[in-house]
Coordinates of C-alpha atoms in Angstrom, one line a residue:
Chain A
X1055 CA 0.0 0.0 0.0
X1056 CA 2.8 2.4 0.9
X1057 CA 4.2 2.1 -2.6
X1058 CA 1.1 3.3 -4.3
X1059 CA 1.6 7.1 -3.5
X1060 CA 5.3 6.7 -4.5
X1061 CA 4.4 5.0 -7.8
X1062 CA 1.8 7.8 -8.5
X1063 CA 4.4 10.4 -7.7
X1064 CA 7.0 8.9 -10.0
X1065 CA 4.3 8.4 -12.7
X1066 CA 3.5 12.1 -12.7
X1067 CA 7.1 13.2 -12.2
X1068 CA 8.4 11.2 -15.1
X1069 CA 5.5 12.1 -17.2
X1070 CA 6.1 15.8 -16.7
X1071 CA 9.9 15.4 -17.2
X1072 CA 9.5 13.5 -20.5
X1073 CA 7.3 16.2 -22.0
X1074 CA 8.5 18.0 -25.0
X1075 CA 5.6 19.9 -26.6
X1076 CA 3.8 19.6 -23.3
X1077 CA 6.2 22.0 -21.6
X1078 CA 5.2 24.7 -24.1
X1079 CA 1.6 24.0 -23.5
X1080 CA 1.9 24.1 -19.7
X1081 CA 3.6 27.5 -20.0
X1082 CA 0.7 28.7 -22.1
X1083 CA -1.7 27.3 -19.5
X1084 CA 0.2 28.9 -16.6
X1085 CA 0.3 32.3 -18.4
X1086 CA -3.4 32.1 -19.3
X1087 CA -4.4 31.1 -15.7
X1088 CA -2.3 33.9 -14.3
X1089 CA -3.9 36.5 -16.6
X1090 CA -7.4 35.2 -15.9
X1091 CA -7.2 34.8 -12.1
X1092 CA -4.4 37.2 -11.0
X1093 CA -5.3 40.1 -13.4
X1094 CA -8.8 39.8 -14.9
X1095 CA -10.6 38.3 -11.9
X1096 CA -8.8 40.3 -9.3
X1097 CA -8.9 43.7 -10.9
X1098 CA -11.7 43.7 -13.5
X1099 CA -14.3 41.2 -12.5
X1100 CA -15.4 41.8 -8.9
X1101 CA -18.6 40.0 -7.9
X1102 CA -20.9 42.9 -7.8
X1103 CA -23.3 41.6 -5.2
X1104 CA -20.7 39.9 -3.0
X1105 CA -18.5 43.0 -2.8
X1106 CA -21.2 45.6 -2.3
X1107 CA -23.5 43.8 0.1
X1108 CA -22.9 42.0 3.3
X1109 CA -25.9 39.7 3.8
X1110 CA -28.0 37.5 1.5
X1111 CA -31.0 39.6 2.6
X1112 CA -29.4 42.8 1.4
X1113 CA -28.5 41.2 -1.9
X1114 CA -32.0 39.9 -2.4
X1115 CA -33.4 43.3 -1.6
X1116 CA -31.1 45.0 -4.1
X1117 CA -32.0 42.6 -6.9
X1118 CA -35.7 42.9 -6.1
X1119 CA -35.4 46.6 -6.2
X1120 CA -33.6 46.4 -9.6
X1121 CA -36.2 44.2 -11.1
X1122 CA -39.2 46.1 -9.8
X1123 CA -37.9 49.6 -10.7
X1124 CA -40.0 51.4 -13.3
X1125 CA -38.8 50.9 -16.9
X1126 CA -37.4 54.4 -17.6
X1127 CA -34.9 54.1 -14.7
X1128 CA -33.8 50.6 -15.6
Chain B
X117 CA -29.4 57.0 -17.7
X118 CA -31.4 54.8 -20.1
X119 CA -28.9 55.4 -22.9
X120 CA -26.0 54.7 -20.6
X121 CA -27.5 51.4 -19.5
X122 CA -28.5 50.4 -23.0
X123 CA -24.8 50.8 -23.9
X124 CA -23.8 48.7 -20.9
X125 CA -26.3 46.0 -21.9
X126 CA -25.0 46.0 -25.5
X127 CA -21.3 45.8 -24.4
X128 CA -22.1 43.0 -21.9
X129 CA -23.9 41.1 -24.6
X130 CA -21.1 41.6 -27.0
X131 CA -18.5 40.5 -24.4
X132 CA -20.5 37.4 -23.6
X133 CA -21.0 36.6 -27.2
X134 CA -17.3 37.1 -28.0
X135 CA -16.2 34.9 -25.1
X136 CA -18.7 32.2 -25.7
X137 CA -17.8 32.1 -29.5
X138 CA -14.1 31.9 -28.8
X139 CA -14.7 29.2 -26.1
X140 CA -16.7 27.3 -28.6
X141 CA -13.8 27.2 -31.1
X142 CA -12.0 24.8 -28.6
X143 CA -14.8 22.8 -27.0
X144 CA -16.4 21.0 -30.0
X145 CA -13.0 19.7 -31.2
X146 CA -12.3 18.4 -27.7
X147 CA -15.7 16.7 -27.5
X148 CA -15.4 15.0 -30.9
X149 CA -11.7 14.3 -31.2
X150 CA -11.7 12.5 -27.8
X151 CA -14.0 9.9 -29.3
X152 CA -12.0 9.6 -32.5
X153 CA -8.8 9.0 -30.6
X154 CA -10.6 6.3 -28.6
X155 CA -11.7 4.6 -31.9
X156 CA -8.1 4.8 -33.2
X157 CA -6.6 3.4 -30.1
X158 CA -9.3 0.6 -29.9
X159 CA -8.2 -0.5 -33.4
X160 CA -4.6 -0.4 -32.3
X161 CA -5.4 -2.6 -29.2
X162 CA -7.5 -5.0 -31.3
X163 CA -5.0 -5.4 -34.2
X164 CA -1.7 -4.8 -32.3
X165 CA -0.5 -2.9 -35.4
X166 CA 2.0 -0.2 -34.3
X167 CA 1.0 2.1 -37.1
X168 CA -2.4 2.6 -35.5
X169 CA -0.6 3.5 -32.3
X170 CA 1.5 6.0 -34.1
X171 CA -1.6 7.4 -35.7
X172 CA -3.4 7.5 -32.3
X173 CA -0.5 9.4 -30.8
X174 CA -0.4 12.0 -33.6
X175 CA -4.1 12.9 -33.2
X176 CA -3.7 12.8 -29.4
X177 CA -1.0 15.4 -29.7
X178 CA -3.4 17.7 -31.7
X179 CA -6.1 16.9 -29.1
X180 CA -3.7 17.9 -26.3
X181 CA -2.8 21.2 -28.0
X182 CA -6.5 22.1 -28.5
X183 CA -7.3 21.1 -24.9
X184 CA -4.4 23.0 -23.4
X185 CA -5.2 26.2 -25.3
X186 CA -8.9 26.0 -24.7
X187 CA -8.9 24.8 -21.0
X188 CA -10.6 27.2 -18.6
X189 CA -11.6 29.7 -21.3
X190 CA -15.2 29.0 -20.2
X191 CA -14.4 30.2 -16.7
X192 CA -14.3 33.7 -18.1
X193 CA -18.1 33.4 -18.7
X194 CA -18.5 32.8 -15.0
X195 CA -16.5 35.9 -14.2
X196 CA -18.9 37.9 -16.4
X197 CA -22.0 36.5 -14.6
X198 CA -20.9 38.0 -11.3
X199 CA -19.8 41.4 -12.7
X200 CA -22.0 42.1 -15.7
X201 CA -25.0 39.9 -15.1
X202 CA -25.4 40.1 -11.3
X203 CA -29.2 40.3 -11.3
X204 CA -29.4 37.2 -13.5
X205 CA -26.8 35.2 -11.6
X206 CA -28.5 36.0 -8.3
X207 CA -31.9 34.9 -9.7
X208 CA -30.7 31.6 -11.1
X209 CA -28.1 30.8 -8.5
X210 CA -30.2 28.3 -6.7
X211 CA -30.7 26.3 -9.8
X212 CA -27.3 26.2 -11.4
X213 CA -24.7 27.1 -8.7
X214 CA -24.2 23.6 -7.2
X215 CA -24.5 21.5 -10.4
X216 CA -22.0 23.7 -12.2
X217 CA -19.6 23.5 -9.3
X218 CA -19.9 19.7 -9.2
X219 CA -19.3 19.6 -12.9
X220 CA -16.1 21.6 -12.5
X221 CA -14.8 19.3 -9.8
X222 CA -15.8 16.2 -11.7
X223 CA -14.1 17.5 -14.9
X224 CA -11.0 18.3 -12.8
X225 CA -10.6 14.8 -11.4
X226 CA -11.3 13.1 -14.8
X227 CA -8.7 15.3 -16.3
X228 CA -6.1 14.9 -13.6
X229 CA -6.3 11.1 -13.6
X230 CA -7.3 9.8 -17.0
X231 CA -5.7 12.6 -19.0
X232 CA -2.4 11.9 -17.2
X233 CA -2.7 8.2 -18.0
X234 CA -3.6 9.0 -21.7
X235 CA -0.5 11.2 -22.2
X236 CA 2.1 9.7 -19.7
X237 CA 1.0 6.1 -19.5
X238 CA 1.9 4.6 -22.9
X239 CA 4.7 2.5 -21.4
X240 CA 3.7 2.5 -17.8
X241 CA 0.2 1.0 -17.7
X242 CA -1.3 -2.0 -19.6
X243 CA -2.7 -1.5 -23.1
X244 CA -6.2 -2.3 -21.7
X245 CA -6.0 0.3 -18.9
X246 CA -4.6 2.9 -21.3
X247 CA -7.5 2.3 -23.7
X248 CA -9.9 2.5 -20.8
X249 CA -8.4 5.9 -19.8
X250 CA -8.8 7.2 -23.3
X251 CA -12.4 6.2 -23.4
X252 CA -12.9 7.8 -19.9
X253 CA -11.5 11.0 -21.2
X254 CA -13.9 10.9 -24.1
X255 CA -16.9 10.1 -22.0
X256 CA -15.9 12.5 -19.2
X257 CA -15.3 15.4 -21.5
X258 CA -18.7 15.0 -23.0
X259 CA -20.4 14.5 -19.7
X260 CA -18.8 17.7 -18.5
X261 CA -20.8 19.5 -21.1
X262 CA -24.1 18.3 -19.6
X263 CA -24.8 20.9 -16.9
X264 CA -23.9 23.9 -18.9
X265 CA -26.3 22.7 -21.6
X266 CA -29.0 21.9 -19.1
X267 CA -28.5 25.5 -17.8
X268 CA -28.9 26.9 -21.3
X269 CA -31.9 24.6 -21.9
X270 CA -33.6 25.9 -18.8
X271 CA -33.0 29.5 -19.8
X272 CA -34.9 28.7 -23.1
X273 CA -37.6 26.7 -21.3
X274 CA -37.7 27.5 -17.6
X275 CA -39.5 24.6 -15.8
X276 CA -39.2 22.8 -12.5
X277 CA -38.9 26.0 -10.5
X278 CA -40.8 28.7 -8.7
X279 CA -40.0 32.3 -8.2
X280 CA -39.6 33.3 -4.6
X281 CA -40.4 37.0 -4.2
X282 CA -38.7 37.2 -0.8
X283 CA -35.3 36.0 -2.1
X284 CA -35.8 37.3 -5.7
X285 CA -34.7 33.8 -6.8
X286 CA -35.9 31.1 -9.1
X287 CA -35.8 28.1 -6.7
X288 CA -35.7 24.6 -8.0
X289 CA -38.8 22.6 -7.2
X290 CA -38.1 19.5 -9.3
X291 CA -34.6 18.5 -10.1
X292 CA -35.6 15.9 -12.8
X293 CA -37.8 18.4 -14.6
X294 CA -34.8 20.7 -14.9
X295 CA -32.3 18.0 -15.8
X296 CA -34.4 16.1 -18.2
X297 CA -36.2 19.0 -19.8
X298 CA -36.8 18.2 -23.4
X299 CA -35.0 21.4 -24.5
X300 CA -32.0 20.4 -22.4
X301 CA -32.0 16.9 -23.8
X302 CA -32.2 18.1 -27.4
X303 CA -29.5 20.7 -26.7
X304 CA -27.1 18.1 -25.3
X305 CA -27.7 15.6 -28.1
X306 CA -27.6 18.1 -30.9
X307 CA -24.5 19.9 -29.5
X308 CA -22.5 16.8 -28.8
X309 CA -23.3 15.1 -32.2
X310 CA -22.5 18.3 -34.0
X311 CA -19.2 18.4 -32.2
X312 CA -18.5 14.8 -33.4
X313 CA -19.2 16.0 -36.9
X314 CA -16.8 18.9 -36.5
X315 CA -14.0 16.8 -35.2
X316 CA -14.5 14.3 -38.0
X317 CA -14.2 17.2 -40.5
X318 CA -11.0 18.2 -38.7
X319 CA -9.5 14.7 -39.0
X320 CA -10.6 14.3 -42.6
X321 CA -9.4 17.8 -43.5
X322 CA -5.9 17.5 -41.9
X323 CA -5.6 14.0 -43.4
X324 CA -6.6 15.4 -46.8
X325 CA -3.8 18.0 -46.4
X326 CA -1.4 15.1 -46.0
X327 CA -2.7 13.5 -49.2
X328 CA -2.4 16.8 -51.1
X329 CA 1.2 17.1 -49.8
X330 CA 1.9 13.4 -50.6
X331 CA 3.0 12.8 -47.0
X332 CA 2.0 10.1 -44.5
X333 CA -0.5 8.8 -47.0
X334 CA -1.2 5.5 -45.3
X335 CA -1.9 7.1 -42.0
X336 CA -4.0 9.8 -43.6
X337 CA -6.2 7.4 -45.5
X338 CA -6.7 5.2 -42.4
X339 CA -7.7 8.3 -40.3
X340 CA -10.0 9.6 -43.1
X341 CA -11.9 6.3 -43.3
X342 CA -12.5 6.1 -39.5
X343 CA -13.4 9.8 -39.3
X344 CA -15.6 9.7 -42.4
X345 CA -17.6 6.8 -40.9
X346 CA -17.9 8.5 -37.6
X347 CA -18.7 11.9 -39.3
X348 CA -21.4 10.4 -41.5
X349 CA -23.1 8.7 -38.6
X350 CA -22.8 11.9 -36.6
X351 CA -24.3 13.8 -39.5
X352 CA -27.4 11.6 -39.6
X353 CA -27.7 12.0 -35.8
X354 CA -27.2 15.8 -36.1
X355 CA -30.0 15.9 -38.7
X356 CA -32.3 13.8 -36.5
X357 CA -31.6 15.8 -33.3
X358 CA -31.8 19.1 -35.2
X359 CA -35.3 18.1 -36.4
X360 CA -36.3 17.2 -32.9
X361 CA -34.8 20.5 -31.6
X362 CA -36.7 22.5 -34.2
X363 CA -40.0 20.7 -33.3
X364 CA -39.3 21.5 -29.7
X365 CA -38.6 25.2 -30.6
X366 CA -41.9 25.3 -32.5
X367 CA -43.8 24.1 -29.3
X368 CA -41.9 26.2 -26.7
X369 CA -40.3 29.2 -28.5
X370 CA -42.5 29.8 -31.5
X371 CA -41.1 33.3 -31.9
X372 CA -37.7 31.9 -32.5
X373 CA -39.0 29.5 -35.1
X374 CA -40.8 32.3 -36.9
X375 CA -37.5 34.3 -36.9
X376 CA -35.5 31.3 -38.2
X377 CA -37.8 31.3 -41.2
X378 CA -38.6 35.0 -41.5
X379 CA -42.3 34.2 -41.1
X380 CA -44.2 37.3 -40.2
X381 CA -47.8 36.2 -41.0
X382 CA -48.8 32.9 -39.7
X383 CA -50.3 30.4 -42.2
X384 CA -51.4 26.9 -42.8
X385 CA -49.1 24.8 -45.0
X386 CA -46.3 27.1 -44.0
X387 CA -43.3 26.9 -46.3
X388 CA -39.7 26.6 -45.5
X389 CA -37.5 29.1 -47.2
X390 CA -34.8 27.1 -49.1
X391 CA -33.0 30.3 -50.0
X392 CA -33.9 34.0 -49.5
X393 CA -32.8 37.5 -49.1
X394 CA -34.4 39.1 -46.0
X395 CA -35.8 42.6 -46.2
X396 CA -34.0 44.1 -43.3
X397 CA -36.3 47.2 -43.2
X398 CA -39.3 45.0 -42.4
X399 CA -40.8 45.4 -38.9
X400 CA -43.6 43.5 -37.2
X401 CA -47.0 44.8 -38.2
X402 CA -45.9 46.7 -41.3
X403 CA -46.9 45.9 -44.9
X404 CA -43.4 45.5 -46.3
X405 CA -42.5 42.2 -47.9
X406 CA -40.4 39.9 -45.6
X407 CA -38.1 38.9 -48.5
X408 CA -36.6 40.6 -51.6
X409 CA -36.2 37.2 -53.1
X410 CA -37.1 33.7 -51.8
X411 CA -37.4 30.1 -52.9
X412 CA -40.0 28.3 -50.9
X413 CA -40.8 24.6 -50.2
X414 CA -44.6 24.6 -49.4
X415 CA -45.8 22.8 -46.3
X416 CA -42.4 21.9 -45.0
X417 CA -42.3 24.3 -42.1
X418 CA -45.7 23.1 -40.9
X419 CA -44.4 19.5 -41.1
X420 CA -41.3 20.5 -39.2
X421 CA -43.2 22.5 -36.6
X422 CA -46.2 20.3 -36.0
X423 CA -45.6 17.0 -37.9
X424 CA -48.4 18.0 -40.1
X425 CA -47.8 19.6 -43.5
X426 CA -51.3 21.3 -43.4
X427 CA -51.0 22.7 -39.9
X428 CA -50.9 26.4 -38.9
X429 CA -47.6 27.9 -37.9
X430 CA -47.8 31.3 -36.1
X431 CA -45.8 34.2 -37.5
X432 CA -44.0 37.1 -35.8
X433 CA -47.1 39.3 -36.2
X434 CA -49.4 36.7 -34.5
X435 CA -47.0 36.4 -31.6
X436 CA -46.5 40.1 -31.2
X437 CA -50.0 41.4 -31.7
X438 CA -52.0 38.2 -31.0
X439 CA -54.4 36.2 -33.2
X440 CA -57.8 35.7 -31.6
X441 CA -58.9 33.4 -34.4
X442 CA -56.1 31.0 -33.5
X443 CA -56.2 31.6 -29.8
X444 CA -52.7 33.1 -29.8
X445 CA -52.1 35.6 -27.0
X446 CA -49.6 38.1 -28.3
X447 CA -46.8 40.0 -26.6
X448 CA -49.1 43.1 -26.6
X449 CA -51.6 41.4 -24.3
X450 CA -48.9 39.6 -22.3
X451 CA -47.4 43.0 -21.6
X452 CA -50.5 44.0 -19.8
X453 CA -50.4 40.9 -17.6
X454 CA -46.7 41.3 -17.1
X455 CA -47.0 44.9 -15.9
X456 CA -49.6 43.8 -13.4
X457 CA -47.2 41.1 -12.1
X458 CA -44.4 43.7 -11.9
X459 CA -46.5 46.2 -10.1
X460 CA -47.7 43.6 -7.6
X461 CA -44.2 42.4 -7.0
X462 CA -43.2 46.0 -6.2
X463 CA -46.3 46.4 -4.0
X464 CA -45.4 43.1 -2.2
X465 CA -41.8 44.3 -1.5
X466 CA -43.1 47.7 -0.2
X467 CA -45.7 46.0 2.0
X468 CA -43.1 43.5 3.4
X469 CA -40.7 46.3 4.1
X470 CA -43.5 48.2 6.0
X471 CA -44.5 45.0 7.8
X472 CA -48.0 45.1 6.4
X473 CA -48.9 41.4 6.1
X474 CA -52.4 41.9 4.8
X475 CA -51.2 44.1 2.0
X476 CA -48.3 41.8 1.1
X477 CA -50.5 38.7 1.0
X478 CA -53.0 40.5 -1.3
X479 CA -50.1 41.6 -3.6
X480 CA -48.6 38.2 -3.6
X481 CA -51.9 36.6 -4.6
X482 CA -52.3 38.9 -7.6
X483 CA -48.6 38.5 -8.5
X484 CA -49.0 34.7 -8.5
X485 CA -51.9 34.9 -11.0
X486 CA -49.8 36.9 -13.4
X487 CA -46.2 35.9 -12.8
X488 CA -46.1 33.7 -15.9
X489 CA -45.8 36.8 -18.0
X490 CA -43.5 38.7 -15.7
X491 CA -40.8 39.3 -18.3
X492 CA -43.3 41.0 -20.7
X493 CA -43.9 43.6 -18.0
X494 CA -40.4 45.0 -18.8
X495 CA -41.1 45.6 -22.5
X496 CA -42.0 49.1 -23.7
X497 CA -43.2 48.0 -27.1
X498 CA -44.6 44.5 -28.1
X499 CA -42.3 44.4 -31.1
X500 CA -39.4 44.2 -28.6
X501 CA -40.5 40.5 -28.1
X502 CA -39.2 39.6 -31.6
X503 CA -35.5 38.7 -32.0
X504 CA -33.3 40.1 -34.8
X505 CA -34.8 38.3 -37.7
X506 CA -32.1 38.6 -40.3
X507 CA -29.3 37.3 -38.1
X508 CA -31.4 34.4 -36.9
X509 CA -32.6 33.6 -40.4
X510 CA -29.2 33.6 -42.1
X511 CA -27.5 31.7 -39.3
X512 CA -30.1 29.0 -39.4
X513 CA -29.9 28.6 -43.1
X514 CA -26.1 28.6 -43.2
X515 CA -26.1 25.9 -40.6
X516 CA -28.6 23.8 -42.4
X517 CA -27.0 24.2 -45.9
X518 CA -23.5 23.2 -44.4
X519 CA -25.1 20.4 -42.4
X520 CA -26.4 19.0 -45.6
X521 CA -23.1 19.3 -47.4
X522 CA -21.0 17.5 -44.8
X523 CA -22.5 14.0 -45.1
X524 CA -22.0 14.2 -48.9
X525 CA -18.3 14.9 -48.3
X526 CA -18.0 12.0 -45.9
X527 CA -19.7 9.7 -48.4
X528 CA -17.4 10.8 -51.2
X529 CA -14.4 10.1 -49.0
X530 CA -15.7 6.6 -48.2
X531 CA -16.5 5.9 -51.9
X532 CA -13.0 6.9 -53.1
X533 CA -11.4 5.1 -50.2
X534 CA -13.3 2.0 -51.2
X535 CA -12.1 2.5 -54.8
X536 CA -8.6 3.0 -53.6
X537 CA -8.2 6.3 -55.4
X538 CA -8.6 8.8 -52.5
X539 CA -5.1 10.3 -52.9
X540 CA -5.8 11.1 -56.5
X541 CA -8.9 13.2 -55.8
X542 CA -7.3 16.6 -55.5
X543 CA -10.6 18.5 -55.7
X544 CA -12.1 16.3 -52.9
X545 CA -9.1 16.7 -50.7
X546 CA -9.1 20.4 -51.1
X547 CA -12.9 20.4 -50.3
X548 CA -12.1 18.3 -47.2
X549 CA -9.5 20.7 -46.0
X550 CA -11.7 23.7 -46.4
X551 CA -14.5 21.9 -44.8
X552 CA -12.7 22.2 -41.5
X553 CA -13.4 26.0 -41.5
X554 CA -17.0 25.4 -42.8
X555 CA -17.5 23.0 -39.8
X556 CA -16.6 25.8 -37.5
X557 CA -18.9 28.2 -39.3
X558 CA -21.8 25.8 -39.0
X559 CA -21.1 25.1 -35.4
X560 CA -21.0 28.8 -34.5
X561 CA -24.0 29.6 -36.6
X562 CA -26.0 27.0 -34.6
X563 CA -25.2 28.8 -31.4
X564 CA -26.1 32.2 -33.0
X565 CA -29.6 30.7 -33.9
X566 CA -30.0 29.4 -30.4
X567 CA -28.9 32.6 -28.6
X568 CA -29.9 35.5 -30.9
X569 CA -33.2 33.7 -31.7
X570 CA -34.2 33.8 -28.0
X571 CA -33.7 37.5 -27.6
X572 CA -34.9 39.6 -25.9
X573 CA -34.9 37.0 -23.1
X574 CA -32.2 35.9 -20.7
X575 CA -34.8 33.6 -19.2
X576 CA -37.6 32.9 -21.7
X577 CA -40.7 35.1 -20.9
X578 CA -39.5 35.9 -17.4
X579 CA -36.4 38.0 -17.6
X580 CA -35.2 40.2 -20.5
X581 CA -31.5 40.6 -21.1
X582 CA -31.7 44.3 -20.2
X583 CA -33.0 43.6 -16.7
X584 CA -30.5 40.8 -16.1
X585 CA -27.5 43.1 -16.3
X586 CA -25.7 44.9 -13.5
X587 CA -26.0 48.7 -13.4
X588 CA -22.3 49.5 -14.1
X589 CA -20.5 51.9 -16.4
X590 CA -20.3 50.8 -20.0
X591 CA -16.6 51.8 -20.1
X592 CA -15.8 49.0 -17.6
X593 CA -17.3 46.4 -19.9
X594 CA -15.7 48.0 -23.0
X595 CA -12.2 47.7 -21.5
X596 CA -12.6 44.1 -20.6
X597 CA -14.2 43.3 -24.0
X598 CA -11.0 44.4 -25.7
X599 CA -8.8 42.6 -23.2
X600 CA -10.7 39.4 -24.0
X601 CA -10.5 40.1 -27.7
X602 CA -6.7 40.3 -27.3
X603 CA -6.3 37.4 -25.0
X604 CA -8.4 35.0 -27.1
X605 CA -7.0 36.1 -30.4
X606 CA -3.5 35.4 -28.9
X607 CA -4.6 32.0 -27.8
X608 CA -6.1 31.2 -31.2
X609 CA -3.0 32.3 -33.0
X610 CA -0.9 30.1 -30.5
X611 CA -3.2 27.2 -31.2
X612 CA -3.0 27.5 -34.9
X613 CA 0.8 28.0 -34.9
X614 CA 1.5 25.1 -32.6
X615 CA -0.9 22.8 -34.5
X616 CA 0.5 23.8 -37.9
X617 CA 4.0 23.0 -36.5
X618 CA 2.9 19.6 -35.3
X619 CA 1.1 18.8 -38.5
X620 CA 4.2 19.8 -40.4
X621 CA 6.2 17.4 -38.3
X622 CA 3.5 14.7 -38.7
X623 CA 3.3 11.4 -36.8
X624 CA 7.1 11.1 -36.6
X625 CA 7.2 13.5 -33.7

């Protein structure tokens, strides 16, 4: 049983080490995820309701107000 | 204020469309190619022929490139929900939040385990387990598309839920009604089968390029035969599921069907427009002709919509202004009901805030009677209930024409492969190569029909897109729109360049 985690570790380690094209692809994935989560999500995509209201009740009230506001103000 | 928000809505729409369309460049190839690789490897395991293994590994490399470039591009859509579409995401959170999260976790574990075996395990696990892993990747990838399509299906046909005016949320009442909604089932079957078709075109097209270049001809012909068989079967399935989906649209979203065919005045024995040039100046209720030129096939739309070539199919005018003779309640009348629902919802909120239980109970009772038309209460003009007709019409017809062309290409490939002259059919190989791009055009056009055709609704009949958005500055959305445009274009260029390089190297890599 103790050898299973070891075998899994070596399986992934050797797999990553033997990659050729895969290394380029992982770099692209890493850059993409960095841009998405560390730049876009953090600075440009705040969760409007989560960041502006503290409770579920407040969020519900805000949405309800939005959807019941008369048309010209919407 | 209204102009400002209108601009925000437009930019939010454009941003969502841009992201979804770029995302959909990567996804269908993943869904379809995963199965083709599983077929190739199954043949290798059955025959023990190392050339099939080499072939499998080549297509697996292209699959890996597409997967790596496309992975997580869909998460950006979820960012947009919270920022640009906060009203919508709040209102549907109870229905989709948990299933989409489960889907994400499920997809992660499938990918972390079976993807690793597929790419790292050639010499480390048995042939049987490797093949099993490849099949699991194919099945898992396709299953990970289920919930997002169920969510989309629900937006087009909202069932199995109730609107809670206290939480301002649509709350799930019946899980199975949502999960097995006919719209969701058609969406899943049509989307996945069209992805199989697209991936088959990809394999046939790249293989045809090898034949044109007189390289790796044996591998190319083997790949083409398997892909053409799969593609042909997928084409038949696409046609069948497309017909079922259109029938479903006729029953549940008749306005979308009318726009798909540019049908303004409902009629019996309604024709399908085989070809036509839409009159873009035409508006609901006016006397202008719907088409400058058209070629009709009588009765076919009635057959498609109701399984009866003599039946009545409502047109845009019937659905906007109503048709008493046919018992069709139009958007004009539904706006009256919707505005009552909206006013009572506002009265309910006000009474609840004041602690007036009698008043709130009375308001809720009237709201419940009219809530089915809630979304119509937001419209200012009944004609707003009609989607952009020209975009819907042309997208639908492009999709259908291309969908009819593809099985012919697959049959020709199989015929010349059988004759043993596939490598000499230069014209066919050129057509196969260019069909890769046509496959993408058809696939994107299908989504344009589905999404533009359901406008103005974010949730059919209940929530227009304009009310679903967050009240934020348009400039915020504009900025991120161009950021996405740059990011996705860079990713697409990277994908094409890396793929072209691998194709140039061929299966020797």
